[in-house]
XYZ file of C-alpha atoms in Angstrom:
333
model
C 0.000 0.000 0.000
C 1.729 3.709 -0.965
C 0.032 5.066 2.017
C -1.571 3.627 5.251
C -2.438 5.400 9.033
C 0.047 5.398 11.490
C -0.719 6.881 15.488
C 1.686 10.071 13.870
C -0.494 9.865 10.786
C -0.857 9.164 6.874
C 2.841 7.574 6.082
C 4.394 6.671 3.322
C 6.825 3.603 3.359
C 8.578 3.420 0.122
C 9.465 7.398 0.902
C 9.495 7.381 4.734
C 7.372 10.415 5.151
C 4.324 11.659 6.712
C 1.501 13.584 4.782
C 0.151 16.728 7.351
C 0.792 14.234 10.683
C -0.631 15.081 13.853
C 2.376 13.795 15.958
C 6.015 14.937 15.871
C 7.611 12.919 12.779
C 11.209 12.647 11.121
C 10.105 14.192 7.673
C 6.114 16.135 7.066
C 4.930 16.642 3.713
C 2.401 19.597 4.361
C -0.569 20.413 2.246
C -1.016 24.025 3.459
C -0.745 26.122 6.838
C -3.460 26.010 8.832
C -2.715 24.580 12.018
C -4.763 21.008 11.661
C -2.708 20.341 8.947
C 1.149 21.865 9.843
C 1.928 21.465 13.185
C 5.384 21.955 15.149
C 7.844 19.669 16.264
C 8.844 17.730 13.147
C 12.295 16.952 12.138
C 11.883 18.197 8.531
C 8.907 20.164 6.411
C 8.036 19.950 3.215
C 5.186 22.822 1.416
C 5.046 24.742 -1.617
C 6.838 27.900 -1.939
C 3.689 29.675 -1.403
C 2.567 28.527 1.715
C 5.952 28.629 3.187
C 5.951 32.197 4.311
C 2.987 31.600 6.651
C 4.225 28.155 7.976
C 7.631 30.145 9.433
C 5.074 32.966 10.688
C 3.104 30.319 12.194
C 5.764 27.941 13.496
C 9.039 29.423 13.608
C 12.408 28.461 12.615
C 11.497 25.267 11.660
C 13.586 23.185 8.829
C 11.219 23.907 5.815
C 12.626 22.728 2.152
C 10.049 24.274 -0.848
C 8.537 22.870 -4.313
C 7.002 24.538 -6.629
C 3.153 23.368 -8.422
C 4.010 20.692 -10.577
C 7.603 19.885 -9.727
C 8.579 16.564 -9.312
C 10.724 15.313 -6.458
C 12.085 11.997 -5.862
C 12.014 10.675 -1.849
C 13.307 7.274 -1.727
C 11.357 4.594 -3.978
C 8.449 7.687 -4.448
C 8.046 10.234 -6.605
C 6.133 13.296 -5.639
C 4.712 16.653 -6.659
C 2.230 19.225 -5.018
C -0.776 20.519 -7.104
C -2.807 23.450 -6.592
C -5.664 22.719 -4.467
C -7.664 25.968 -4.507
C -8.055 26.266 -0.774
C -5.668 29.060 0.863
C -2.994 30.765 -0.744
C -0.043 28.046 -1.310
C -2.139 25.291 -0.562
C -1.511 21.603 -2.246
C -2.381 18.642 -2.877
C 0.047 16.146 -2.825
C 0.574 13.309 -5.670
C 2.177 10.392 -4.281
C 3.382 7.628 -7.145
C 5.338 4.226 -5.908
C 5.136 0.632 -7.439
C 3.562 1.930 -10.327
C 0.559 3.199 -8.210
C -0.482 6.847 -7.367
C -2.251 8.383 -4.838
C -3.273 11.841 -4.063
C -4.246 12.696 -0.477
C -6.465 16.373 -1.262
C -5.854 18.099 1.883
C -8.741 20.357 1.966
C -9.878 21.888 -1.036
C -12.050 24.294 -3.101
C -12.622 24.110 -7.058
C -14.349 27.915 -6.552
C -11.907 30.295 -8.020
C -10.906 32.795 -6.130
C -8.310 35.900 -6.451
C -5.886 34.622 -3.427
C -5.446 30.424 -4.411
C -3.921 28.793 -7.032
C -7.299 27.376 -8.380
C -7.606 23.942 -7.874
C -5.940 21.436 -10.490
C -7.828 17.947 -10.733
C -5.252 14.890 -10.635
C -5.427 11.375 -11.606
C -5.014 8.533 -9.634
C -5.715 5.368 -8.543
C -6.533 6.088 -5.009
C -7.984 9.939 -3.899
C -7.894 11.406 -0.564
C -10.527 13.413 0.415
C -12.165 16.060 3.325
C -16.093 15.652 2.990
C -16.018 18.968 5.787
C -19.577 19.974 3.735
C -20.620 16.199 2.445
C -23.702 16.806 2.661
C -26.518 18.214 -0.451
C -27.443 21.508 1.821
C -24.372 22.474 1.276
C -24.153 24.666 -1.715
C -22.374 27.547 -2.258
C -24.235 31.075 -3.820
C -22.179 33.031 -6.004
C -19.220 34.578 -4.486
C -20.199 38.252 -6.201
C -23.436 37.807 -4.490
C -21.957 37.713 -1.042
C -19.748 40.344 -1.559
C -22.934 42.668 -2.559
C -24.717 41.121 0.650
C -21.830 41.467 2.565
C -21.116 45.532 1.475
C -24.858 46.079 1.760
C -25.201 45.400 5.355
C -21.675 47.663 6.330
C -22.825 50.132 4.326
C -25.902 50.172 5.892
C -24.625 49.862 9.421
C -22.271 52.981 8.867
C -25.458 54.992 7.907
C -26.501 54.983 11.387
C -23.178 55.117 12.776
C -22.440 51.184 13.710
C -19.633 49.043 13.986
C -19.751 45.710 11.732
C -18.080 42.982 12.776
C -17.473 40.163 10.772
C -15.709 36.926 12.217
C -13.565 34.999 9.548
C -10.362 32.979 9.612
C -6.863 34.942 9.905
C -5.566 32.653 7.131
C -7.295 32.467 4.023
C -11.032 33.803 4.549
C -9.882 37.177 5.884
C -7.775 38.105 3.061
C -11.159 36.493 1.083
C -13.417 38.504 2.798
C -11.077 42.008 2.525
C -10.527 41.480 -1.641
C -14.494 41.547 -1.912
C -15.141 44.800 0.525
C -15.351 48.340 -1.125
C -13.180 50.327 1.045
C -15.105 53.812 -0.541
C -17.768 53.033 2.207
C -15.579 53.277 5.346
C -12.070 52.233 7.292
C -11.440 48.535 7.637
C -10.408 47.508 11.140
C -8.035 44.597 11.884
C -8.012 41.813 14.908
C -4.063 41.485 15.239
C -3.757 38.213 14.119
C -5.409 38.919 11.289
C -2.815 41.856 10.317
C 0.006 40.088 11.179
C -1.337 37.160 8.350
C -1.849 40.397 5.971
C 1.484 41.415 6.112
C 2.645 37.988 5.367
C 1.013 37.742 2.221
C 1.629 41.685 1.298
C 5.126 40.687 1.559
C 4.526 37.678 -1.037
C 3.139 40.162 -3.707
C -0.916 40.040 -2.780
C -2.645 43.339 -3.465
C -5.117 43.479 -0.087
C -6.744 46.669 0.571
C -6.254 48.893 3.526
C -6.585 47.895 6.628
C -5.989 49.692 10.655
C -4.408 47.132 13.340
C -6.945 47.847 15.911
C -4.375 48.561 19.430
C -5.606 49.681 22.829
C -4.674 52.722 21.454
C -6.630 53.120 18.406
C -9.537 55.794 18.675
C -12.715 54.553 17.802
C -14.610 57.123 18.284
C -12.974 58.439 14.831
C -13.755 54.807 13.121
C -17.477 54.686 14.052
C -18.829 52.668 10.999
C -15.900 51.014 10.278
C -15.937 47.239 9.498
C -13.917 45.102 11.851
C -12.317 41.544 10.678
C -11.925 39.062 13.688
C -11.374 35.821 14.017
C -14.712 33.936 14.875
C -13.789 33.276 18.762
C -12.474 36.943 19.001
C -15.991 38.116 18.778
C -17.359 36.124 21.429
C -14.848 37.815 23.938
C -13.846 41.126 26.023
C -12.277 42.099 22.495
C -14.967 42.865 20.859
C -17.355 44.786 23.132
C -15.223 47.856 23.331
C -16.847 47.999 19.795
C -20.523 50.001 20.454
C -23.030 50.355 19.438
C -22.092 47.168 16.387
C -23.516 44.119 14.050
C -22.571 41.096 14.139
C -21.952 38.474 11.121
C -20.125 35.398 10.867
C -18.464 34.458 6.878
C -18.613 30.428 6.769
C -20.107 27.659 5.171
C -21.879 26.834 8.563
C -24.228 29.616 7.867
C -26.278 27.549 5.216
C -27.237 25.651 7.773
C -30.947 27.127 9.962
C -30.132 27.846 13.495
C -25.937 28.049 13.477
C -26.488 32.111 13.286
C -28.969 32.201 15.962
C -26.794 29.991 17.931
C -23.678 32.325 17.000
C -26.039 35.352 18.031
C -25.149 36.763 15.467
C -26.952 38.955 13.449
C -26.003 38.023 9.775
C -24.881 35.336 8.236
C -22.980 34.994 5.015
C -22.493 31.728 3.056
C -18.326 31.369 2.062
C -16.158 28.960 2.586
C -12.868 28.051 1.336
C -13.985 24.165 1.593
C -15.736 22.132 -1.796
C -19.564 22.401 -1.567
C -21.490 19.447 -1.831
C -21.209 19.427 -5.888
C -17.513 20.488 -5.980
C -16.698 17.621 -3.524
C -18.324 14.914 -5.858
C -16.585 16.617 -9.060
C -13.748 16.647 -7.423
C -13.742 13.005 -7.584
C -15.155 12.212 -10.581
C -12.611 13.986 -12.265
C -9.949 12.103 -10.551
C -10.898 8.926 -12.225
C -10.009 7.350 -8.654
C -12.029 3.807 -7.705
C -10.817 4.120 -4.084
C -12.285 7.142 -2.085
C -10.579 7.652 1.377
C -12.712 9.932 3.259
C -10.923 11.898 6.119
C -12.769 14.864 7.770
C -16.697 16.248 7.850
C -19.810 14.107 7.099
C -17.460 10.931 6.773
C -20.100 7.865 6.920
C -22.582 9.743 5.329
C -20.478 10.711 2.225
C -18.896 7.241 2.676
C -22.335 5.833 2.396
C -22.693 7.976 -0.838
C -20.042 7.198 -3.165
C -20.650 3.502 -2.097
C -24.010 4.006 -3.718
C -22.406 5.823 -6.809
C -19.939 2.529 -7.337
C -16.878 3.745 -5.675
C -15.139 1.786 -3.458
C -15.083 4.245 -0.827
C -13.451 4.048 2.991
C -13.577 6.140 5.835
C -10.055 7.216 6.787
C -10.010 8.564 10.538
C -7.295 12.047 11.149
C -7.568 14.436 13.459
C -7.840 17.312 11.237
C -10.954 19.111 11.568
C -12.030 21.095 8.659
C -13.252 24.621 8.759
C -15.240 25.424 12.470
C -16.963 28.437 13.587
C -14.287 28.530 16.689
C -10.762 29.331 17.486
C -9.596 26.695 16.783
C -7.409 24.731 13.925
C -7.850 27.756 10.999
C -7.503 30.438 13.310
């Protein structure tokens, strides 16, 4: 088998490396930066040159070799190569051929295009890896241009009558989303710190993000009154936020298709986005693939399982620890 689960994570013997493990390991092959998928404490890293600045940001000085999107690398008896995967900027999926056999393990992935990610690049293979974090039909994603008018609609409306909006999105990835769809003409954008300090990671890489203000304890807000303020989701529930007055609330995710997460949020908008496949992108995805064996890591696994069973695939339920995009501080924060 080119890959199987070890307690570390998904290994691969005939190259002796890991693929985004969840315990320390000798060599990691990671598919992108958030912190469910790179974590500290391995010997040696392995990303794209992309998604390299953010994993030092994130982890340090940590010994971190690059590839580019579509280079091949030999590692032992396997041959390797990262493909775009569409999800954050940098972000990979990684083809892994040994014994005349290839696999591709997805990582998590979007086939929406959007002006941050290298869009996503189907591969063929014998075996596919893949996050069902939305597996379900609900799940379907409006058009992005849509949200964005939804999304500038409600700030602009809010700074009529002299109101904070705060929006809760992920410092990596949906922030920087969320900032290249705002029209700055309607008012200051205000930054949660962690969000800023992942903005000046990818300003330095060459990505053309709009304005923003760090928000310090010294920042007057008086003088920002109808700004809109970019958190990450936990930040909002916290002492943080309430120095913000009088304010909206909204939450960007996926979650929000589903009835009851914004009440549950209190929030008082919610806007569908994600940087995760939709239900139709997910089964795409794999059809394009031309894979007969479906590994299912993280989301709606037996269900989805259950579903590509039905659609003749011999599909398997793979168990990880990552956990896909949450409405919580926690893995893409």
């Amino acid at each position: 088998m080119v890959l199987h689960v070890t307690p570390e994570g998904l290994y691969c013997p005939a190259g002796d490396f890991h693929i985004d493990p969840w315990r320390p390991v000798a060599r990691a092959l990671i598919t992108h930066g958030h912190a469910d998928h790179a974590r500290d404490g391995h010997g040696a890293y392995l990303a794209t040159d992309l998604a390299a600045p953010v994993m030092r940001h994130r982890l340090g000085d940590i010994a971190l070799d690059t590839i580019r999107y579509g280079e091949a690398r030999q590692i032992g008896d396997a041959r390797v190569s990262f493909l775009p995967a569409g999800h954050v900027p940098g972000s990979a999926q990684i083809r892994v051929e040994a014994g005349g056999e290839v696999w591709v393990v997805s990582g998590d992935y979007k086939l929406e295009v959007d002006p941050l990610s290298t869009p996503f690049e189907p591969v063929r293979c014998h075996q596919f890896v893949t996050e069902c974090t939305f597996g379900l039909p609900v799940f379907d994603w409006p058009d992005p241009g849509d949200v964005a008018c939804e999304i500038n609609a409600w700030w602009a409306a809010n700074a009529a009558e002299g109101r904070f909006t705060l929006l809760g999105a992920y410092a990596l990835g949906k922030a920087q989303r969320v900032l290249m769809m705002l029209d700055p003409s309607i008012g200051p954008i205000l930054t949660h710190g962690a969000i800023e300090a992942t903005n000046a990671v990818m300003r330095a890489q060459g990505l053309a993000l709009p304005d923003t203000h760090h928000v310090t304890p010294e920042t007057d807000l008086r003088a920002r009154r109808g700004a809109l303020v970019i958190a990450p989701p936990g930040a909002l529930a916290g002492s943080w936020a309430r120095r913000f007055r009088p304010a909206s609330t909204g939450f960007a995710s996926g979650w929000m298709r589903l009835r009851g997460v914004r009440r549950r949020r209190a929030a008082d908008r919610g806007f569908v986005l994600s940087d995760h496949a939709d239900w139709a992108g997910l089964n795409r995805a794999i059809a394009e693939t031309g894979a007969e064996t479906i590994h299912v890591t993280h989301g709606y696994t037996e269900i989805f399982a259950r579903w590509l069973t039905a659609q003749g695939y011999d599909a398997r339920v793979l168990r990880t620890e990552f956990t896909g995009e949450t409405l919580d501080d926690g893995a893409e924060t």
